[in-house]
Amino acid sequence: MAQAGLNPATRSGTHWAALGEHTFVGGIWLLYAVHRLFGRAAFRVLSAPVVLLHWCTRPALRAASLDYLRRLHAARPGLFARAPGWREGLRHVACFAETMLDKLLAMAGRYPAARISERGVADVDVDLRAGRGGIFVTAHMGCLELCRAFAREKSILKLTVLVHTKHAESFNRLLQRLDPQARVRLMEVSEFSPATAVQLQAIVAEGGWVAIAGDRVPIHSAQVAEVQFLGHTAPLPVGPYVLASLLRCPLVLLSCLHQGAGYQIRFERLAERVELPRGQRAEALQRYAQAYADAIAARLAESPYDWFNFYAFWERPDAPPTV
């Protein structure tokens, strides 16, 4: 049920946006140069102590990683050979570090196209050829920067990515250096105002697509939907569904997770039109948010180390504050 008032992250005292980016940007930039000179094997060797350092010195990251892995293990028995512990936690953080490298390679146009597969593209192509815009709802998992490369390849795809905070600006500037001609527009939105809605409506009306994360509650959000995710109640923002309803456009889950030696970009239509009936608005928002939660849980069952929300995502009352 969607609830008004303080979101759960606020109730716990520390919002995810206040935790800092901690994305190894400086170190990964250095290791990116190593990769260019010596290849991925050398990158893995040199990134190992960086991963170990972060695992040992950041208890909040360590706790969040193990919390997620253990919930996934309980929700999907047999996915792991044993109950996740420090080995799986280290592998999780190592996957994050390597994905950071792949983000840089994607933005520089250096990630091998042969390692990227696509699924569900034909459905989106129909919209693109017809000049119809829509909403891509995403999550902090996998390597979405490869989707930016996809946007470059699909010259008719005009993509605007909404970001809720400015604490990732340093990484975004780095990506801009790698690909100054990117066909993607970043739009910082702390809260949705009527002016913002008009701006986004114009983008979609012109056949553009707007990408918005559905797995983190914005700083100024006063409404969340409580859903079941990996067997536990979790708060999710309702913004993507309210926006899709206002713009009267399709809602598509966009993901890019590891598959084999590469990645798979996947498009999954969650709704042709988002309808929020008067008098049943909260219930409808909860249904759309639950469908999203079910879809990303299914994707994580295929690639369990691709979840990169390293904070107390479920915000349990007994969870220690993160720093």
PDB file of C-alpha atoms in Angstrom:
ATOM      1  CA  MET A   1       0.000   0.000   0.000  1.00  0.00           C
ATOM      2  CA  ALA A   2       1.322   3.440  -0.870  1.00  0.00           C
ATOM      3  CA  GLN A   3       1.819   5.511   2.243  1.00  0.00           C
ATOM      4  CA  ALA A   4       2.113   9.246   2.796  1.00  0.00           C
ATOM      5  CA  GLY A   5       4.515  10.841   5.245  1.00  0.00           C
ATOM      6  CA  LEU A   6       8.192  10.302   5.865  1.00  0.00           C
ATOM      7  CA  ASN A   7       9.700   7.582   3.743  1.00  0.00           C
ATOM      8  CA  PRO A   8      11.288   4.642   5.596  1.00  0.00           C
ATOM      9  CA  ALA A   9      14.808   5.769   4.820  1.00  0.00           C
ATOM     10  CA  THR A  10      14.098   9.046   6.579  1.00  0.00           C
ATOM     11  CA  ARG A  11      12.641   7.243   9.586  1.00  0.00           C
ATOM     12  CA  SER A  12      15.895   5.334  10.058  1.00  0.00           C
ATOM     13  CA  GLY A  13      17.832   8.596  10.190  1.00  0.00           C
ATOM     14  CA  THR A  14      20.145   8.177   7.180  1.00  0.00           C
ATOM     15  CA  HIS A  15      18.998   8.517   3.576  1.00  0.00           C
ATOM     16  CA  TRP A  16      20.878   6.586   0.891  1.00  0.00           C
ATOM     17  CA  ALA A  17      21.786   9.850  -0.868  1.00  0.00           C
ATOM     18  CA  ALA A  18      23.701  11.017   2.210  1.00  0.00           C
ATOM     19  CA  LEU A  19      26.036   8.034   2.157  1.00  0.00           C
ATOM     20  CA  GLY A  20      28.303   9.370  -0.562  1.00  0.00           C
ATOM     21  CA  GLU A  21      28.987   7.733  -3.911  1.00  0.00           C
ATOM     22  CA  HIS A  22      31.973   5.581  -2.821  1.00  0.00           C
ATOM     23  CA  THR A  23      32.274   4.197  -6.341  1.00  0.00           C
ATOM     24  CA  PHE A  24      36.089   3.841  -6.410  1.00  0.00           C
ATOM     25  CA  VAL A  25      36.062   6.499  -9.176  1.00  0.00           C
ATOM     26  CA  GLY A  26      39.691   7.571  -8.766  1.00  0.00           C
ATOM     27  CA  GLY A  27      40.985   4.037  -8.374  1.00  0.00           C
ATOM     28  CA  ILE A  28      38.889   2.656 -11.202  1.00  0.00           C
ATOM     29  CA  TRP A  29      40.073   5.475 -13.482  1.00  0.00           C
ATOM     30  CA  LEU A  30      43.664   4.426 -12.763  1.00  0.00           C
ATOM     31  CA  LEU A  31      42.836   0.760 -13.284  1.00  0.00           C
ATOM     32  CA  TYR A  32      41.039   1.673 -16.509  1.00  0.00           C
ATOM     33  CA  ALA A  33      44.404   2.885 -17.787  1.00  0.00           C
ATOM     34  CA  VAL A  34      45.931  -0.400 -16.629  1.00  0.00           C
ATOM     35  CA  HIS A  35      43.264  -2.267 -18.580  1.00  0.00           C
ATOM     36  CA  ARG A  36      44.050  -0.316 -21.725  1.00  0.00           C
ATOM     37  CA  LEU A  37      47.739  -1.132 -21.412  1.00  0.00           C
ATOM     38  CA  PHE A  38      47.679  -4.703 -20.122  1.00  0.00           C
ATOM     39  CA  GLY A  39      44.130  -6.071 -20.427  1.00  0.00           C
ATOM     40  CA  ARG A  40      41.448  -7.391 -18.096  1.00  0.00           C
ATOM     41  CA  ALA A  41      43.590 -10.009 -16.354  1.00  0.00           C
ATOM     42  CA  ALA A  42      45.936  -7.300 -15.084  1.00  0.00           C
ATOM     43  CA  PHE A  43      42.943  -5.194 -14.031  1.00  0.00           C
ATOM     44  CA  ARG A  44      41.591  -8.060 -11.935  1.00  0.00           C
ATOM     45  CA  VAL A  45      44.924  -8.627 -10.225  1.00  0.00           C
ATOM     46  CA  LEU A  46      45.396  -4.957  -9.349  1.00  0.00           C
ATOM     47  CA  SER A  47      41.766  -4.369  -8.339  1.00  0.00           C
ATOM     48  CA  ALA A  48      41.811  -7.281  -5.857  1.00  0.00           C
ATOM     49  CA  PRO A  49      43.508  -5.295  -3.033  1.00  0.00           C
ATOM     50  CA  VAL A  50      41.141  -2.353  -3.664  1.00  0.00           C
ATOM     51  CA  VAL A  51      38.152  -4.666  -3.280  1.00  0.00           C
ATOM     52  CA  LEU A  52      39.625  -6.251  -0.149  1.00  0.00           C
ATOM     53  CA  LEU A  53      40.343  -2.826   1.377  1.00  0.00           C
ATOM     54  CA  HIS A  54      36.769  -1.627   0.870  1.00  0.00           C
ATOM     55  CA  TRP A  55      35.367  -4.899   2.182  1.00  0.00           C
ATOM     56  CA  CYS A  56      37.494  -4.731   5.337  1.00  0.00           C
ATOM     57  CA  THR A  57      37.184  -1.018   6.105  1.00  0.00           C
ATOM     58  CA  ARG A  58      33.525  -0.334   5.241  1.00  0.00           C
ATOM     59  CA  PRO A  59      31.274  -2.279   7.621  1.00  0.00           C
ATOM     60  CA  ALA A  60      28.101  -0.682   6.215  1.00  0.00           C
ATOM     61  CA  LEU A  61      28.922  -1.887   2.707  1.00  0.00           C
ATOM     62  CA  ARG A  62      29.829  -5.333   4.041  1.00  0.00           C
ATOM     63  CA  ALA A  63      26.595  -5.615   6.024  1.00  0.00           C
ATOM     64  CA  ALA A  64      24.432  -4.415   3.120  1.00  0.00           C
ATOM     65  CA  SER A  65      26.061  -6.881   0.713  1.00  0.00           C
ATOM     66  CA  LEU A  66      25.602  -9.867   3.020  1.00  0.00           C
ATOM     67  CA  ASP A  67      22.061  -8.787   3.901  1.00  0.00           C
ATOM     68  CA  TYR A  68      21.080  -8.779   0.218  1.00  0.00           C
ATOM     69  CA  LEU A  69      22.864 -12.049  -0.607  1.00  0.00           C
ATOM     70  CA  ARG A  70      21.292 -13.878   2.335  1.00  0.00           C
ATOM     71  CA  ARG A  71      17.808 -12.612   1.491  1.00  0.00           C
ATOM     72  CA  LEU A  72      18.286 -13.764  -2.095  1.00  0.00           C
ATOM     73  CA  HIS A  73      19.549 -17.142  -0.856  1.00  0.00           C
ATOM     74  CA  ALA A  74      16.452 -17.561   1.349  1.00  0.00           C
ATOM     75  CA  ALA A  75      14.076 -16.454  -1.423  1.00  0.00           C
ATOM     76  CA  ARG A  76      15.722 -18.591  -4.125  1.00  0.00           C
ATOM     77  CA  PRO A  77      16.961 -21.840  -2.507  1.00  0.00           C
ATOM     78  CA  GLY A  78      19.643 -23.563  -4.536  1.00  0.00           C
ATOM     79  CA  LEU A  79      20.918 -20.375  -6.141  1.00  0.00           C
ATOM     80  CA  PHE A  80      24.044 -20.523  -3.958  1.00  0.00           C
ATOM     81  CA  ALA A  81      25.887 -23.697  -2.990  1.00  0.00           C
ATOM     82  CA  ARG A  82      25.890 -22.556   0.651  1.00  0.00           C
ATOM     83  CA  ALA A  83      24.634 -19.722   2.798  1.00  0.00           C
ATOM     84  CA  PRO A  84      26.451 -16.572   1.575  1.00  0.00           C
ATOM     85  CA  GLY A  85      29.384 -15.453   3.706  1.00  0.00           C
ATOM     86  CA  TRP A  86      32.559 -13.423   3.286  1.00  0.00           C
ATOM     87  CA  ARG A  87      33.591 -15.238   0.060  1.00  0.00           C
ATOM     88  CA  GLU A  88      30.328 -14.374  -1.654  1.00  0.00           C
ATOM     89  CA  GLY A  89      30.491 -10.847  -0.221  1.00  0.00           C
ATOM     90  CA  LEU A  90      33.941 -10.286  -1.686  1.00  0.00           C
ATOM     91  CA  ARG A  91      32.754 -11.650  -5.016  1.00  0.00           C
ATOM     92  CA  HIS A  92      29.818  -9.235  -4.884  1.00  0.00           C
ATOM     93  CA  VAL A  93      32.071  -6.210  -4.370  1.00  0.00           C
ATOM     94  CA  ALA A  94      34.524  -7.511  -6.994  1.00  0.00           C
ATOM     95  CA  CYS A  95      31.643  -7.732  -9.464  1.00  0.00           C
ATOM     96  CA  PHE A  96      30.809  -4.105  -8.668  1.00  0.00           C
ATOM     97  CA  ALA A  97      34.414  -3.020  -9.299  1.00  0.00           C
ATOM     98  CA  GLU A  98      34.581  -4.883 -12.602  1.00  0.00           C
ATOM     99  CA  THR A  99      31.230  -3.442 -13.633  1.00  0.00           C
ATOM    100  CA  MET A 100      32.662   0.028 -12.989  1.00  0.00           C
ATOM    101  CA  LEU A 101      35.372  -0.771 -15.516  1.00  0.00           C
ATOM    102  CA  ASP A 102      32.750  -1.947 -17.994  1.00  0.00           C
ATOM    103  CA  LYS A 103      30.845   1.321 -17.518  1.00  0.00           C
ATOM    104  CA  LEU A 104      33.953   3.223 -18.575  1.00  0.00           C
ATOM    105  CA  LEU A 105      34.579   0.905 -21.517  1.00  0.00           C
ATOM    106  CA  ALA A 106      30.951   1.274 -22.602  1.00  0.00           C
ATOM    107  CA  MET A 107      31.070   5.053 -22.525  1.00  0.00           C
ATOM    108  CA  ALA A 108      34.379   5.105 -24.386  1.00  0.00           C
ATOM    109  CA  GLY A 109      32.961   2.797 -27.053  1.00  0.00           C
ATOM    110  CA  ARG A 110      35.542   0.140 -26.145  1.00  0.00           C
ATOM    111  CA  TYR A 111      33.331  -2.609 -24.767  1.00  0.00           C
ATOM    112  CA  PRO A 112      33.230  -5.503 -27.297  1.00  0.00           C
ATOM    113  CA  ALA A 113      29.883  -5.438 -29.089  1.00  0.00           C
ATOM    114  CA  ALA A 114      30.097  -9.204 -29.624  1.00  0.00           C
ATOM    115  CA  ARG A 115      29.674  -9.697 -25.868  1.00  0.00           C
ATOM    116  CA  ILE A 116      26.356  -7.831 -25.742  1.00  0.00           C
ATOM    117  CA  SER A 117      23.097  -9.631 -26.455  1.00  0.00           C
ATOM    118  CA  GLU A 118      19.632  -8.125 -26.589  1.00  0.00           C
ATOM    119  CA  ARG A 119      16.185  -9.336 -25.645  1.00  0.00           C
ATOM    120  CA  GLY A 120      12.819  -7.690 -26.166  1.00  0.00           C
ATOM    121  CA  VAL A 121      14.239  -5.069 -28.554  1.00  0.00           C
ATOM    122  CA  ALA A 122      11.716  -5.775 -31.335  1.00  0.00           C
ATOM    123  CA  ASP A 123       8.852  -4.567 -29.152  1.00  0.00           C
ATOM    124  CA  VAL A 124      10.595  -1.264 -28.422  1.00  0.00           C
ATOM    125  CA  ASP A 125      11.588  -0.891 -32.082  1.00  0.00           C
ATOM    126  CA  VAL A 126       7.894  -0.761 -32.974  1.00  0.00           C
ATOM    127  CA  ASP A 127       7.488   2.274 -30.710  1.00  0.00           C
ATOM    128  CA  LEU A 128      10.648   3.925 -32.026  1.00  0.00           C
ATOM    129  CA  ARG A 129       9.650   3.527 -35.672  1.00  0.00           C
ATOM    130  CA  ALA A 130       6.202   4.915 -34.873  1.00  0.00           C
ATOM    131  CA  GLY A 131       7.750   7.905 -33.101  1.00  0.00           C
ATOM    132  CA  ARG A 132       6.191   6.985 -29.739  1.00  0.00           C
ATOM    133  CA  GLY A 133       7.982   7.884 -26.533  1.00  0.00           C
ATOM    134  CA  GLY A 134       7.763   6.248 -23.128  1.00  0.00           C
ATOM    135  CA  ILE A 135       9.272   5.560 -19.723  1.00  0.00           C
ATOM    136  CA  PHE A 136      12.157   3.191 -19.038  1.00  0.00           C
ATOM    137  CA  VAL A 137      12.162   2.192 -15.376  1.00  0.00           C
ATOM    138  CA  THR A 138      15.597   0.942 -14.318  1.00  0.00           C
ATOM    139  CA  ALA A 139      17.432  -0.181 -11.178  1.00  0.00           C
ATOM    140  CA  HIS A 140      20.891   0.144  -9.633  1.00  0.00           C
ATOM    141  CA  MET A 141      22.066  -3.169 -10.983  1.00  0.00           C
ATOM    142  CA  GLY A 142      24.273  -4.272 -13.846  1.00  0.00           C
ATOM    143  CA  CYS A 143      25.847  -1.962 -16.404  1.00  0.00           C
ATOM    144  CA  LEU A 144      23.239   0.454 -17.708  1.00  0.00           C
ATOM    145  CA  GLU A 145      25.953   2.471 -19.459  1.00  0.00           C
ATOM    146  CA  LEU A 146      25.870  -0.202 -22.163  1.00  0.00           C
ATOM    147  CA  CYS A 147      22.296   0.946 -22.762  1.00  0.00           C
ATOM    148  CA  ARG A 148      23.710   4.379 -23.548  1.00  0.00           C
ATOM    149  CA  ALA A 149      25.839   2.709 -26.195  1.00  0.00           C
ATOM    150  CA  PHE A 150      22.617   1.076 -27.422  1.00  0.00           C
ATOM    151  CA  ALA A 151      21.044   4.536 -27.659  1.00  0.00           C
ATOM    152  CA  ARG A 152      23.981   5.669 -29.773  1.00  0.00           C
ATOM    153  CA  GLU A 153      23.485   2.680 -32.066  1.00  0.00           C
ATOM    154  CA  LYS A 154      19.748   3.345 -32.332  1.00  0.00           C
ATOM    155  CA  SER A 155      20.095   6.842 -33.718  1.00  0.00           C
ATOM    156  CA  ILE A 156      16.333   7.422 -33.473  1.00  0.00           C
ATOM    157  CA  LEU A 157      16.326   6.761 -29.711  1.00  0.00           C
ATOM    158  CA  LYS A 158      16.385  10.048 -27.788  1.00  0.00           C
ATOM    159  CA  LEU A 159      17.070   9.179 -24.161  1.00  0.00           C
ATOM    160  CA  THR A 160      16.821  11.430 -21.096  1.00  0.00           C
ATOM    161  CA  VAL A 161      18.098   9.950 -17.829  1.00  0.00           C
ATOM    162  CA  LEU A 162      16.644  11.386 -14.620  1.00  0.00           C
ATOM    163  CA  VAL A 163      19.008  11.574 -11.636  1.00  0.00           C
ATOM    164  CA  HIS A 164      17.769  12.479  -8.161  1.00  0.00           C
ATOM    165  CA  THR A 165      20.946  13.811  -6.568  1.00  0.00           C
ATOM    166  CA  LYS A 166      24.196  15.510  -7.500  1.00  0.00           C
ATOM    167  CA  HIS A 167      26.497  13.245  -5.502  1.00  0.00           C
ATOM    168  CA  ALA A 168      27.415  11.229  -8.621  1.00  0.00           C
ATOM    169  CA  GLU A 169      28.498  14.303 -10.590  1.00  0.00           C
ATOM    170  CA  SER A 170      32.204  13.443 -10.470  1.00  0.00           C
ATOM    171  CA  PHE A 171      31.575  10.067 -12.072  1.00  0.00           C
ATOM    172  CA  ASN A 172      29.219  11.583 -14.653  1.00  0.00           C
ATOM    173  CA  ARG A 173      31.869  14.170 -15.614  1.00  0.00           C
ATOM    174  CA  LEU A 174      34.347  11.344 -16.066  1.00  0.00           C
ATOM    175  CA  LEU A 175      31.902   9.512 -18.342  1.00  0.00           C
ATOM    176  CA  GLN A 176      31.333  12.710 -20.307  1.00  0.00           C
ATOM    177  CA  ARG A 177      35.077  12.936 -20.935  1.00  0.00           C
ATOM    178  CA  LEU A 178      34.991   9.450 -22.378  1.00  0.00           C
ATOM    179  CA  ASP A 179      32.037  10.099 -24.691  1.00  0.00           C
ATOM    180  CA  PRO A 180      31.443  13.809 -25.348  1.00  0.00           C
ATOM    181  CA  GLN A 181      29.090  12.958 -28.246  1.00  0.00           C
ATOM    182  CA  ALA A 182      26.765  10.768 -26.185  1.00  0.00           C
ATOM    183  CA  ARG A 183      23.136  10.843 -27.364  1.00  0.00           C
ATOM    184  CA  VAL A 184      21.937  10.811 -23.770  1.00  0.00           C
ATOM    185  CA  ARG A 185      20.777  13.759 -21.721  1.00  0.00           C
ATOM    186  CA  LEU A 186      21.177  13.726 -17.942  1.00  0.00           C
ATOM    187  CA  MET A 187      18.490  15.675 -16.091  1.00  0.00           C
ATOM    188  CA  GLU A 188      18.896  16.309 -12.348  1.00  0.00           C
ATOM    189  CA  VAL A 189      15.518  16.222 -10.600  1.00  0.00           C
ATOM    190  CA  SER A 190      15.379  16.564  -6.807  1.00  0.00           C
ATOM    191  CA  GLU A 191      11.575  16.720  -6.813  1.00  0.00           C
ATOM    192  CA  PHE A 192       8.872  16.713  -9.467  1.00  0.00           C
ATOM    193  CA  SER A 193       7.242  20.081 -10.021  1.00  0.00           C
ATOM    194  CA  PRO A 194       4.568  21.083 -12.555  1.00  0.00           C
ATOM    195  CA  ALA A 195       7.356  22.616 -14.659  1.00  0.00           C
ATOM    196  CA  THR A 196       9.247  19.323 -14.615  1.00  0.00           C
ATOM    197  CA  ALA A 197       6.132  17.421 -15.689  1.00  0.00           C
ATOM    198  CA  VAL A 198       5.585  19.805 -18.610  1.00  0.00           C
ATOM    199  CA  GLN A 199       9.220  19.423 -19.654  1.00  0.00           C
ATOM    200  CA  LEU A 200       9.052  15.621 -19.583  1.00  0.00           C
ATOM    201  CA  GLN A 201       5.707  15.615 -21.366  1.00  0.00           C
ATOM    202  CA  ALA A 202       7.292  17.556 -24.235  1.00  0.00           C
ATOM    203  CA  ILE A 203      10.150  15.036 -24.429  1.00  0.00           C
ATOM    204  CA  VAL A 204       7.813  12.028 -24.627  1.00  0.00           C
ATOM    205  CA  ALA A 205       5.424  13.801 -27.034  1.00  0.00           C
ATOM    206  CA  GLU A 206       8.368  14.246 -29.411  1.00  0.00           C
ATOM    207  CA  GLY A 207       9.102  10.509 -29.306  1.00  0.00           C
ATOM    208  CA  GLY A 208      11.755  10.630 -26.590  1.00  0.00           C
ATOM    209  CA  TRP A 209      12.201   8.128 -23.782  1.00  0.00           C
ATOM    210  CA  VAL A 210      12.804   8.986 -20.136  1.00  0.00           C
ATOM    211  CA  ALA A 211      14.801   6.615 -17.891  1.00  0.00           C
ATOM    212  CA  ILE A 212      14.140   6.717 -14.147  1.00  0.00           C
ATOM    213  CA  ALA A 213      15.321   4.409 -11.373  1.00  0.00           C
ATOM    214  CA  GLY A 214      12.569   2.586  -9.514  1.00  0.00           C
ATOM    215  CA  ASP A 215      14.613   1.199  -6.616  1.00  0.00           C
ATOM    216  CA  ARG A 216      15.613   4.277  -4.581  1.00  0.00           C
ATOM    217  CA  VAL A 217      13.289   6.674  -2.801  1.00  0.00           C
ATOM    218  CA  PRO A 218      14.204  10.297  -3.706  1.00  0.00           C
ATOM    219  CA  ILE A 219      15.269  12.684  -0.948  1.00  0.00           C
ATOM    220  CA  HIS A 220      12.080  14.748  -0.980  1.00  0.00           C
ATOM    221  CA  SER A 221       9.618  11.931  -1.701  1.00  0.00           C
ATOM    222  CA  ALA A 222       6.639  11.775   0.656  1.00  0.00           C
ATOM    223  CA  GLN A 223       5.046   8.658  -0.794  1.00  0.00           C
ATOM    224  CA  VAL A 224       6.275   5.095  -1.178  1.00  0.00           C
ATOM    225  CA  ALA A 225       4.794   1.738  -2.048  1.00  0.00           C
ATOM    226  CA  GLU A 226       5.452  -1.150   0.317  1.00  0.00           C
ATOM    227  CA  VAL A 227       6.152  -4.259  -1.779  1.00  0.00           C
ATOM    228  CA  GLN A 228       7.364  -7.792  -1.230  1.00  0.00           C
ATOM    229  CA  PHE A 229      10.923  -8.102  -2.520  1.00  0.00           C
ATOM    230  CA  LEU A 230      13.005 -11.232  -1.930  1.00  0.00           C
ATOM    231  CA  GLY A 231      10.563 -12.363   0.745  1.00  0.00           C
ATOM    232  CA  HIS A 232      10.574  -9.125   2.760  1.00  0.00           C
ATOM    233  CA  THR A 233       8.741  -5.810   2.767  1.00  0.00           C
ATOM    234  CA  ALA A 234      10.668  -3.055   1.006  1.00  0.00           C
ATOM    235  CA  PRO A 235       9.826   0.605   0.236  1.00  0.00           C
ATOM    236  CA  LEU A 236       9.883   1.652  -3.402  1.00  0.00           C
ATOM    237  CA  PRO A 237       9.219   5.064  -4.964  1.00  0.00           C
ATOM    238  CA  VAL A 238       5.975   5.604  -6.865  1.00  0.00           C
ATOM    239  CA  GLY A 239       7.431   8.295  -9.151  1.00  0.00           C
ATOM    240  CA  PRO A 240       7.906   6.104 -12.261  1.00  0.00           C
ATOM    241  CA  TYR A 241       4.254   5.013 -12.232  1.00  0.00           C
ATOM    242  CA  VAL A 242       2.835   8.462 -11.486  1.00  0.00           C
ATOM    243  CA  LEU A 243       4.978   9.855 -14.293  1.00  0.00           C
ATOM    244  CA  ALA A 244       3.921   7.165 -16.779  1.00  0.00           C
ATOM    245  CA  SER A 245       0.289   7.801 -15.862  1.00  0.00           C
ATOM    246  CA  LEU A 246       0.619  11.561 -16.364  1.00  0.00           C
ATOM    247  CA  LEU A 247       2.396  11.125 -19.703  1.00  0.00           C
ATOM    248  CA  ARG A 248      -0.008   8.392 -20.894  1.00  0.00           C
ATOM    249  CA  CYS A 249       2.806   6.291 -22.305  1.00  0.00           C
ATOM    250  CA  PRO A 250       4.265   2.756 -22.099  1.00  0.00           C
ATOM    251  CA  LEU A 251       6.278   1.652 -19.068  1.00  0.00           C
ATOM    252  CA  VAL A 252       9.224  -0.628 -19.867  1.00  0.00           C
ATOM    253  CA  LEU A 253      11.732  -2.241 -17.505  1.00  0.00           C
ATOM    254  CA  LEU A 254      15.237  -1.697 -18.866  1.00  0.00           C
ATOM    255  CA  SER A 255      18.071  -3.831 -17.473  1.00  0.00           C
ATOM    256  CA  CYS A 256      21.594  -4.824 -18.494  1.00  0.00           C
ATOM    257  CA  LEU A 257      23.004  -7.682 -16.412  1.00  0.00           C
ATOM    258  CA  HIS A 258      25.902 -10.076 -16.749  1.00  0.00           C
ATOM    259  CA  GLN A 259      25.266 -13.067 -18.968  1.00  0.00           C
ATOM    260  CA  GLY A 260      28.093 -15.479 -19.676  1.00  0.00           C
ATOM    261  CA  ALA A 261      31.229 -13.539 -20.586  1.00  0.00           C
ATOM    262  CA  GLY A 262      29.242 -10.389 -21.386  1.00  0.00           C
ATOM    263  CA  TYR A 263      25.909  -8.685 -20.769  1.00  0.00           C
ATOM    264  CA  GLN A 264      22.321  -8.905 -21.915  1.00  0.00           C
ATOM    265  CA  ILE A 265      20.268  -5.750 -22.477  1.00  0.00           C
ATOM    266  CA  ARG A 266      16.645  -6.618 -21.798  1.00  0.00           C
ATOM    267  CA  PHE A 267      13.418  -4.713 -22.386  1.00  0.00           C
ATOM    268  CA  GLU A 268      10.291  -5.909 -20.559  1.00  0.00           C
ATOM    269  CA  ARG A 269       7.008  -4.076 -20.988  1.00  0.00           C
ATOM    270  CA  LEU A 270       5.369  -3.653 -17.593  1.00  0.00           C
ATOM    271  CA  ALA A 271       2.358  -1.714 -18.897  1.00  0.00           C
ATOM    272  CA  GLU A 272       1.121  -0.331 -22.202  1.00  0.00           C
ATOM    273  CA  ARG A 273      -0.556   2.425 -20.205  1.00  0.00           C
ATOM    274  CA  VAL A 274      -0.423   3.059 -16.462  1.00  0.00           C
ATOM    275  CA  GLU A 275      -3.930   3.613 -15.131  1.00  0.00           C
ATOM    276  CA  LEU A 276      -4.505   5.095 -11.655  1.00  0.00           C
ATOM    277  CA  PRO A 277      -8.288   4.993 -11.077  1.00  0.00           C
ATOM    278  CA  ARG A 278      -9.756   7.616  -8.791  1.00  0.00           C
ATOM    279  CA  GLY A 279     -10.419   6.120  -5.390  1.00  0.00           C
ATOM    280  CA  GLN A 280      -8.031   3.222  -6.048  1.00  0.00           C
ATOM    281  CA  ARG A 281      -4.866   5.160  -6.771  1.00  0.00           C
ATOM    282  CA  ALA A 282      -2.820   3.787  -3.859  1.00  0.00           C
ATOM    283  CA  GLU A 283      -3.752   0.200  -4.664  1.00  0.00           C
ATOM    284  CA  ALA A 284      -2.890   0.654  -8.344  1.00  0.00           C
ATOM    285  CA  LEU A 285       0.492   2.211  -7.501  1.00  0.00           C
ATOM    286  CA  GLN A 286       1.256  -0.732  -5.225  1.00  0.00           C
ATOM    287  CA  ARG A 287       0.417  -3.213  -8.010  1.00  0.00           C
ATOM    288  CA  TYR A 288       2.724  -1.512 -10.512  1.00  0.00           C
ATOM    289  CA  ALA A 289       5.532  -1.287  -7.948  1.00  0.00           C
ATOM    290  CA  GLN A 290       5.054  -4.960  -7.063  1.00  0.00           C
ATOM    291  CA  ALA A 291       5.235  -5.970 -10.732  1.00  0.00           C
ATOM    292  CA  TYR A 292       8.515  -4.064 -10.977  1.00  0.00           C
ATOM    293  CA  ALA A 293       9.865  -5.705  -7.803  1.00  0.00           C
ATOM    294  CA  ASP A 294       8.930  -9.171  -9.098  1.00  0.00           C
ATOM    295  CA  ALA A 295      10.644  -8.468 -12.426  1.00  0.00           C
ATOM    296  CA  ILE A 296      13.951  -7.311 -10.915  1.00  0.00           C
ATOM    297  CA  ALA A 297      13.904 -10.229  -8.459  1.00  0.00           C
ATOM    298  CA  ALA A 298      13.621 -12.584 -11.437  1.00  0.00           C
ATOM    299  CA  ARG A 299      16.552 -10.861 -13.148  1.00  0.00           C
ATOM    300  CA  LEU A 300      18.696 -11.071  -9.992  1.00  0.00           C
ATOM    301  CA  ALA A 301      18.003 -14.793  -9.769  1.00  0.00           C
ATOM    302  CA  GLU A 302      19.765 -15.040 -13.144  1.00  0.00           C
ATOM    303  CA  SER A 303      22.693 -12.799 -12.139  1.00  0.00           C
ATOM    304  CA  PRO A 304      22.815 -12.571  -8.311  1.00  0.00           C
ATOM    305  CA  TYR A 305      25.933 -10.400  -7.962  1.00  0.00           C
ATOM    306  CA  ASP A 306      24.544  -7.560 -10.101  1.00  0.00           C
ATOM    307  CA  TRP A 307      22.664  -5.779  -7.252  1.00  0.00           C
ATOM    308  CA  PHE A 308      24.501  -2.538  -6.361  1.00  0.00           C
ATOM    309  CA  ASN A 309      22.381  -0.940  -3.625  1.00  0.00           C
ATOM    310  CA  PHE A 310      25.038  -1.035  -0.910  1.00  0.00           C
ATOM    311  CA  TYR A 311      22.978   0.429   1.935  1.00  0.00           C
ATOM    312  CA  ALA A 312      20.235  -0.772   4.283  1.00  0.00           C
ATOM    313  CA  PHE A 313      17.763  -1.127   1.446  1.00  0.00           C
ATOM    314  CA  TRP A 314      14.993  -2.814   3.435  1.00  0.00           C
ATOM    315  CA  GLU A 315      15.368  -0.322   6.319  1.00  0.00           C
ATOM    316  CA  ARG A 316      14.546  -2.776   9.081  1.00  0.00           C
ATOM    317  CA  PRO A 317      13.747  -1.134  12.429  1.00  0.00           C
ATOM    318  CA  ASP A 318      16.708  -2.976  13.969  1.00  0.00           C
ATOM    319  CA  ALA A 319      19.138  -2.055  11.185  1.00  0.00           C
ATOM    320  CA  PRO A 320      22.198  -0.103  12.344  1.00  0.00           C
ATOM    321  CA  PRO A 321      22.599   3.342  10.750  1.00  0.00           C
ATOM    322  CA  THR A 322      24.840   3.333   7.691  1.00  0.00           C
ATOM    323  CA  VAL A 323      27.716   5.772   7.233  1.00  0.00           C
TER     324      VAL A 323
END
